[in-house]
């Protein structure tokens, strides 16, 4: 049972749904008439992105990038490798990068630098989770679902070795699972 691999549940399915609904309402208000492009960072953001856009009531477009990380979450090389790039130009457009978690910030700061070179009208960062204790790069999110402690979390799109993404809650994985 996957539930047995959890040390604790941080946020239940209902708590996540309510917070995502609030974020959607905020984005609806902030981007009224702006026709933004939401850029999901694959694969971790896919569930958050799907839930979030259904709570946004102003017109928007979706696109995706895939930034490959090397090895596991604990290993950060400071490189970003875009395995999948945007389909459309973002010049002059309002861009919202959607990610599962902002941790050291290395991946997202490189991605944001790359996207800024393409001259969007604006670029904001929206994350389901923020883990500020481990931040290394100078980057903060504009929209944050929940601030989490320095623990390894899974669920709602976040994985451990590609597993646990489907969990409808945010849980802390038992260290015995990955040690
Ligand atoms: P950063 O570049 O900010 O250190 O981390 C980027 C990526 O590391 C995230 O998109 C995510 O894939 C992974 N990551 C960081 N912390 C966690 C965590 O607690 N759980 C999981 N499942 N992935 C994490
Ligand atoms: Mg990720």
PDB file of C-alpha atoms and ligand atoms in Angstrom:
ATOM      1  CA  UNK A   1       0.000   0.000   0.000  1.00  0.00           C
ATOM      2  CA  UNK A   2       1.322   3.393  -0.928  1.00  0.00           C
ATOM      3  CA  UNK A   3      -0.239   4.924   2.190  1.00  0.00           C
ATOM      4  CA  UNK A   4       2.123   2.801   4.294  1.00  0.00           C
ATOM      5  CA  UNK A   5       5.073   4.547   2.651  1.00  0.00           C
ATOM      6  CA  UNK A   6       3.965   7.910   4.081  1.00  0.00           C
ATOM      7  CA  UNK A   7       5.382   9.369   7.254  1.00  0.00           C
ATOM      8  CA  UNK A   8       2.587  11.940   7.354  1.00  0.00           C
ATOM      9  CA  UNK A   9      -0.068  13.609   5.253  1.00  0.00           C
ATOM     10  CA  UNK A  10       0.736  17.323   4.979  1.00  0.00           C
ATOM     11  CA  UNK A  11      -2.301  18.419   3.002  1.00  0.00           C
ATOM     12  CA  UNK A  12      -5.392  16.358   2.276  1.00  0.00           C
ATOM     13  CA  UNK A  13      -7.128  16.147  -1.077  1.00  0.00           C
ATOM     14  CA  UNK A  14      -9.756  18.606   0.199  1.00  0.00           C
ATOM     15  CA  UNK A  15      -7.174  21.103   1.485  1.00  0.00           C
ATOM     16  CA  UNK A  16      -5.299  21.009  -1.810  1.00  0.00           C
ATOM     17  CA  UNK A  17      -8.528  21.486  -3.777  1.00  0.00           C
ATOM     18  CA  UNK A  18      -9.546  24.477  -1.661  1.00  0.00           C
ATOM     19  CA  UNK A  19      -6.149  26.148  -1.932  1.00  0.00           C
ATOM     20  CA  UNK A  20      -6.006  25.594  -5.705  1.00  0.00           C
ATOM     21  CA  UNK A  21      -9.494  27.089  -5.980  1.00  0.00           C
ATOM     22  CA  UNK A  22      -8.261  30.208  -4.145  1.00  0.00           C
ATOM     23  CA  UNK A  23      -5.218  30.464  -6.408  1.00  0.00           C
ATOM     24  CA  UNK A  24      -7.444  30.172  -9.465  1.00  0.00           C
ATOM     25  CA  UNK A  25      -9.646  32.977  -8.167  1.00  0.00           C
ATOM     26  CA  UNK A  26      -6.569  35.135  -7.586  1.00  0.00           C
ATOM     27  CA  UNK A  27      -5.246  34.478 -11.102  1.00  0.00           C
ATOM     28  CA  UNK A  28      -8.692  35.146 -12.565  1.00  0.00           C
ATOM     29  CA  UNK A  29      -8.669  38.579 -10.925  1.00  0.00           C
ATOM     30  CA  UNK A  30      -5.025  39.361 -11.745  1.00  0.00           C
ATOM     31  CA  UNK A  31      -5.152  38.330 -15.424  1.00  0.00           C
ATOM     32  CA  UNK A  32      -8.586  39.563 -16.481  1.00  0.00           C
ATOM     33  CA  UNK A  33      -8.368  40.586 -20.158  1.00  0.00           C
ATOM     34  CA  UNK A  34      -4.657  39.643 -20.403  1.00  0.00           C
ATOM     35  CA  UNK A  35      -4.972  36.303 -22.254  1.00  0.00           C
ATOM     36  CA  UNK A  36      -1.990  34.759 -20.432  1.00  0.00           C
ATOM     37  CA  UNK A  37      -0.020  31.659 -21.436  1.00  0.00           C
ATOM     38  CA  UNK A  38       0.428  29.169 -18.620  1.00  0.00           C
ATOM     39  CA  UNK A  39       3.638  27.204 -19.070  1.00  0.00           C
ATOM     40  CA  UNK A  40       3.626  23.906 -17.212  1.00  0.00           C
ATOM     41  CA  UNK A  41       6.946  22.325 -16.332  1.00  0.00           C
ATOM     42  CA  UNK A  42       6.633  18.616 -17.042  1.00  0.00           C
ATOM     43  CA  UNK A  43       6.127  16.216 -15.521  1.00  0.00           C
ATOM     44  CA  UNK A  44       5.615  17.319 -11.920  1.00  0.00           C
ATOM     45  CA  UNK A  45       3.214  20.173 -12.648  1.00  0.00           C
ATOM     46  CA  UNK A  46       0.654  18.245 -14.674  1.00  0.00           C
ATOM     47  CA  UNK A  47      -1.878  17.583 -11.919  1.00  0.00           C
ATOM     48  CA  UNK A  48      -1.592  21.039 -10.341  1.00  0.00           C
ATOM     49  CA  UNK A  49      -1.848  22.633 -13.793  1.00  0.00           C
ATOM     50  CA  UNK A  50      -4.946  20.627 -14.677  1.00  0.00           C
ATOM     51  CA  UNK A  51      -6.647  21.459 -11.391  1.00  0.00           C
ATOM     52  CA  UNK A  52      -5.587  25.120 -11.484  1.00  0.00           C
ATOM     53  CA  UNK A  53      -6.757  25.976 -15.002  1.00  0.00           C
ATOM     54  CA  UNK A  54     -10.201  24.610 -14.221  1.00  0.00           C
ATOM     55  CA  UNK A  55     -10.401  27.232 -11.461  1.00  0.00           C
ATOM     56  CA  UNK A  56      -9.408  30.143 -13.737  1.00  0.00           C
ATOM     57  CA  UNK A  57     -12.314  31.908 -15.354  1.00  0.00           C
ATOM     58  CA  UNK A  58     -10.526  34.240 -17.762  1.00  0.00           C
ATOM     59  CA  UNK A  59      -9.322  33.122 -21.232  1.00  0.00           C
ATOM     60  CA  UNK A  60      -5.830  31.591 -21.284  1.00  0.00           C
ATOM     61  CA  UNK A  61      -3.586  29.320 -23.324  1.00  0.00           C
ATOM     62  CA  UNK A  62      -1.488  26.369 -22.218  1.00  0.00           C
ATOM     63  CA  UNK A  63       1.962  25.296 -23.197  1.00  0.00           C
ATOM     64  CA  UNK A  64       4.569  22.991 -21.685  1.00  0.00           C
ATOM     65  CA  UNK A  65       8.288  22.667 -21.251  1.00  0.00           C
ATOM     66  CA  UNK A  66      10.250  19.739 -19.905  1.00  0.00           C
ATOM     67  CA  UNK A  67      13.401  20.489 -17.984  1.00  0.00           C
ATOM     68  CA  UNK A  68      15.326  17.353 -17.313  1.00  0.00           C
ATOM     69  CA  UNK A  69      16.964  17.052 -13.956  1.00  0.00           C
ATOM     70  CA  UNK A  70      19.920  14.818 -13.513  1.00  0.00           C
ATOM     71  CA  UNK A  71      19.702  11.875 -11.137  1.00  0.00           C
ATOM     72  CA  UNK A  72      17.413  12.265  -8.171  1.00  0.00           C
ATOM     73  CA  UNK A  73      15.963  15.315  -6.465  1.00  0.00           C
ATOM     74  CA  UNK A  74      18.884  15.543  -4.074  1.00  0.00           C
ATOM     75  CA  UNK A  75      21.400  15.846  -6.888  1.00  0.00           C
ATOM     76  CA  UNK A  76      21.370  19.260  -8.473  1.00  0.00           C
ATOM     77  CA  UNK A  77      23.934  20.016 -11.143  1.00  0.00           C
ATOM     78  CA  UNK A  78      22.911  23.595 -11.762  1.00  0.00           C
ATOM     79  CA  UNK A  79      22.205  22.902 -15.410  1.00  0.00           C
ATOM     80  CA  UNK A  80      18.872  23.112 -17.135  1.00  0.00           C
ATOM     81  CA  UNK A  81      18.312  21.041 -20.222  1.00  0.00           C
ATOM     82  CA  UNK A  82      15.061  21.779 -22.065  1.00  0.00           C
ATOM     83  CA  UNK A  83      13.998  18.425 -23.388  1.00  0.00           C
ATOM     84  CA  UNK A  84      10.755  19.934 -24.628  1.00  0.00           C
ATOM     85  CA  UNK A  85      10.438  23.572 -25.639  1.00  0.00           C
ATOM     86  CA  UNK A  86       7.397  25.830 -26.042  1.00  0.00           C
ATOM     87  CA  UNK A  87       5.346  25.408 -29.141  1.00  0.00           C
ATOM     88  CA  UNK A  88       4.546  29.102 -29.501  1.00  0.00           C
ATOM     89  CA  UNK A  89       6.385  32.409 -29.282  1.00  0.00           C
ATOM     90  CA  UNK A  90       5.894  34.253 -26.007  1.00  0.00           C
ATOM     91  CA  UNK A  91       7.134  37.643 -27.172  1.00  0.00           C
ATOM     92  CA  UNK A  92       4.789  40.319 -25.818  1.00  0.00           C
ATOM     93  CA  UNK A  93       2.698  37.743 -23.942  1.00  0.00           C
ATOM     94  CA  UNK A  94       1.888  37.432 -20.252  1.00  0.00           C
ATOM     95  CA  UNK A  95       3.518  34.192 -19.108  1.00  0.00           C
ATOM     96  CA  UNK A  96       2.823  32.245 -15.933  1.00  0.00           C
ATOM     97  CA  UNK A  97       5.250  29.401 -15.276  1.00  0.00           C
ATOM     98  CA  UNK A  98       3.513  26.631 -13.330  1.00  0.00           C
ATOM     99  CA  UNK A  99       5.630  24.210 -11.309  1.00  0.00           C
ATOM    100  CA  UNK A 100       5.044  21.609  -8.625  1.00  0.00           C
ATOM    101  CA  UNK A 101       7.640  22.790  -6.099  1.00  0.00           C
ATOM    102  CA  UNK A 102      10.239  25.521  -5.695  1.00  0.00           C
ATOM    103  CA  UNK A 103      13.106  23.947  -3.767  1.00  0.00           C
ATOM    104  CA  UNK A 104      16.715  25.081  -4.317  1.00  0.00           C
ATOM    105  CA  UNK A 105      15.392  27.180  -7.214  1.00  0.00           C
ATOM    106  CA  UNK A 106      18.207  26.120  -9.513  1.00  0.00           C
ATOM    107  CA  UNK A 107      15.984  24.613 -12.189  1.00  0.00           C
ATOM    108  CA  UNK A 108      13.420  27.387 -12.195  1.00  0.00           C
ATOM    109  CA  UNK A 109      15.877  30.274 -12.128  1.00  0.00           C
ATOM    110  CA  UNK A 110      17.582  28.901 -15.250  1.00  0.00           C
ATOM    111  CA  UNK A 111      14.257  28.296 -16.915  1.00  0.00           C
ATOM    112  CA  UNK A 112      12.999  31.785 -16.048  1.00  0.00           C
ATOM    113  CA  UNK A 113      16.251  33.330 -17.378  1.00  0.00           C
ATOM    114  CA  UNK A 114      15.795  31.433 -20.632  1.00  0.00           C
ATOM    115  CA  UNK A 115      12.157  32.470 -21.037  1.00  0.00           C
ATOM    116  CA  UNK A 116      12.937  36.120 -20.237  1.00  0.00           C
ATOM    117  CA  UNK A 117      15.342  36.200 -23.183  1.00  0.00           C
ATOM    118  CA  UNK A 118      12.268  35.738 -25.370  1.00  0.00           C
ATOM    119  CA  UNK A 119      10.780  39.080 -24.216  1.00  0.00           C
ATOM    120  CA  UNK A 120       7.421  38.209 -22.696  1.00  0.00           C
ATOM    121  CA  UNK A 121       5.294  41.193 -21.572  1.00  0.00           C
ATOM    122  CA  UNK A 122       5.472  39.733 -18.056  1.00  0.00           C
ATOM    123  CA  UNK A 123       6.621  36.528 -16.426  1.00  0.00           C
ATOM    124  CA  UNK A 124       5.324  35.224 -13.103  1.00  0.00           C
ATOM    125  CA  UNK A 125       5.935  32.007 -11.250  1.00  0.00           C
ATOM    126  CA  UNK A 126       3.142  29.929  -9.729  1.00  0.00           C
ATOM    127  CA  UNK A 127       3.997  26.892  -7.598  1.00  0.00           C
ATOM    128  CA  UNK A 128       1.899  24.477  -5.611  1.00  0.00           C
ATOM    129  CA  UNK A 129       4.631  24.111  -2.977  1.00  0.00           C
ATOM    130  CA  UNK A 130       7.487  26.267  -1.747  1.00  0.00           C
ATOM    131  CA  UNK A 131      10.356  24.813   0.307  1.00  0.00           C
ATOM    132  CA  UNK A 132      12.264  28.016   1.199  1.00  0.00           C
ATOM    133  CA  UNK A 133      14.715  26.385   3.626  1.00  0.00           C
ATOM    134  CA  UNK A 134      16.653  24.802   0.782  1.00  0.00           C
ATOM    135  CA  UNK A 135      16.784  27.827  -1.542  1.00  0.00           C
ATOM    136  CA  UNK A 136      20.127  28.421  -3.247  1.00  0.00           C
ATOM    137  CA  UNK A 137      19.193  30.485  -6.322  1.00  0.00           C
ATOM    138  CA  UNK A 138      17.774  33.985  -6.020  1.00  0.00           C
ATOM    139  CA  UNK A 139      14.201  33.294  -6.987  1.00  0.00           C
ATOM    140  CA  UNK A 140      10.813  33.564  -5.335  1.00  0.00           C
ATOM    141  CA  UNK A 141       7.397  32.505  -6.562  1.00  0.00           C
ATOM    142  CA  UNK A 142       4.656  35.065  -7.170  1.00  0.00           C
ATOM    143  CA  UNK A 143       1.916  32.574  -6.319  1.00  0.00           C
ATOM    144  CA  UNK A 144       2.448  29.839  -3.708  1.00  0.00           C
ATOM    145  CA  UNK A 145      -0.041  27.164  -2.680  1.00  0.00           C
ATOM    146  CA  UNK A 146       1.637  25.970   0.507  1.00  0.00           C
ATOM    147  CA  UNK A 147       4.987  26.526   2.194  1.00  0.00           C
ATOM    148  CA  UNK A 148       6.425  23.158   3.213  1.00  0.00           C
ATOM    149  CA  UNK A 149       9.176  22.135   5.629  1.00  0.00           C
ATOM    150  CA  UNK A 150      12.475  20.632   4.489  1.00  0.00           C
ATOM    151  CA  UNK A 151      11.129  17.122   3.959  1.00  0.00           C
ATOM    152  CA  UNK A 152      10.752  15.011   0.845  1.00  0.00           C
ATOM    153  CA  UNK A 153       7.142  15.260  -0.270  1.00  0.00           C
ATOM    154  CA  UNK A 154       5.181  13.325  -2.886  1.00  0.00           C
ATOM    155  CA  UNK A 155       1.709  13.328  -4.412  1.00  0.00           C
ATOM    156  CA  UNK A 156      -0.350  15.706  -6.587  1.00  0.00           C
ATOM    157  CA  UNK A 157       2.210  15.263  -9.363  1.00  0.00           C
ATOM    158  CA  UNK A 158       5.352  15.069  -7.209  1.00  0.00           C
ATOM    159  CA  UNK A 159       7.213  11.798  -7.535  1.00  0.00           C
ATOM    160  CA  UNK A 160       9.880   9.634  -6.073  1.00  0.00           C
ATOM    161  CA  UNK A 161      11.525   7.715  -8.925  1.00  0.00           C
ATOM    162  CA  UNK A 162       8.400   8.397 -11.031  1.00  0.00           C
ATOM    163  CA  UNK A 163       6.133   6.804  -8.423  1.00  0.00           C
ATOM    164  CA  UNK A 164       3.503   8.382  -6.116  1.00  0.00           C
ATOM    165  CA  UNK A 165       2.526  11.141  -8.574  1.00  0.00           C
ATOM    166  CA  UNK A 166      -1.077   9.951  -8.566  1.00  0.00           C
ATOM    167  CA  UNK A 167      -1.628  10.401  -4.818  1.00  0.00           C
ATOM    168  CA  UNK A 168      -4.471  12.914  -4.313  1.00  0.00           C
ATOM    169  CA  UNK A 169      -2.802  14.377  -1.201  1.00  0.00           C
ATOM    170  CA  UNK A 170       0.621  15.839  -0.341  1.00  0.00           C
ATOM    171  CA  UNK A 171       2.487  13.396   1.860  1.00  0.00           C
ATOM    172  CA  UNK A 172       5.910  13.160   3.438  1.00  0.00           C
ATOM    173  CA  UNK A 173       7.645  10.015   2.252  1.00  0.00           C
ATOM    174  CA  UNK A 174       9.138   7.770   4.934  1.00  0.00           C
ATOM    175  CA  UNK A 175      12.927   8.085   4.708  1.00  0.00           C
ATOM    176  CA  UNK A 176      13.117   4.249   4.802  1.00  0.00           C
ATOM    177  CA  UNK A 177      11.603   4.244   1.299  1.00  0.00           C
ATOM    178  CA  UNK A 178      14.503   6.145  -0.250  1.00  0.00           C
ATOM    179  CA  UNK A 179      17.413   5.501   2.083  1.00  0.00           C
TER     180      UNK A 179
HETATM  181  P1  LIG B   1      14.922  22.943  -7.516  1.00  0.00           P
HETATM  182  O1  LIG B   1      15.613  23.193  -8.820  1.00  0.00           O
HETATM  183  O2  LIG B   1      14.075  24.103  -7.045  1.00  0.00           O
HETATM  184  O3  LIG B   1      15.864  22.469  -6.461  1.00  0.00           O
HETATM  185  O4  LIG B   1      13.978  21.696  -7.661  1.00  0.00           O
HETATM  186  C1  LIG B   1      13.283  21.433  -8.788  1.00  0.00           C
HETATM  187  C2  LIG B   1      12.706  20.049  -8.786  1.00  0.00           C
HETATM  188  O5  LIG B   1      13.199  19.207  -7.726  1.00  0.00           O
HETATM  189  C3  LIG B   1      11.226  20.088  -8.569  1.00  0.00           C
HETATM  190  O6  LIG B   1      10.534  20.433  -9.740  1.00  0.00           O
HETATM  191  C4  LIG B   1      10.969  18.674  -8.157  1.00  0.00           C
HETATM  192  O7  LIG B   1      10.882  17.860  -9.295  1.00  0.00           O
HETATM  193  C5  LIG B   1      12.192  18.287  -7.364  1.00  0.00           C
HETATM  194  N1  LIG B   1      11.939  18.367  -5.906  1.00  0.00           N
HETATM  195  C6  LIG B   1      12.432  19.247  -5.022  1.00  0.00           C
HETATM  196  N2  LIG B   1      11.967  19.007  -3.789  1.00  0.00           N
HETATM  197  C7  LIG B   1      11.166  17.930  -3.885  1.00  0.00           C
HETATM  198  C8  LIG B   1      10.361  17.176  -2.949  1.00  0.00           C
HETATM  199  O8  LIG B   1      10.273  17.437  -1.751  1.00  0.00           O
HETATM  200  N3  LIG B   1       9.665  16.127  -3.467  1.00  0.00           N
HETATM  201  C9  LIG B   1       9.702  15.783  -4.784  1.00  0.00           C
HETATM  202  N4  LIG B   1       8.958  14.738  -5.158  1.00  0.00           N
HETATM  203  N5  LIG B   1      10.431  16.467  -5.688  1.00  0.00           N
HETATM  204  C10 LIG B   1      11.142  17.522  -5.241  1.00  0.00           C
HETATM  205 MG1  LIG B   2       9.889  18.876 -11.316  1.00  0.00          MG
END
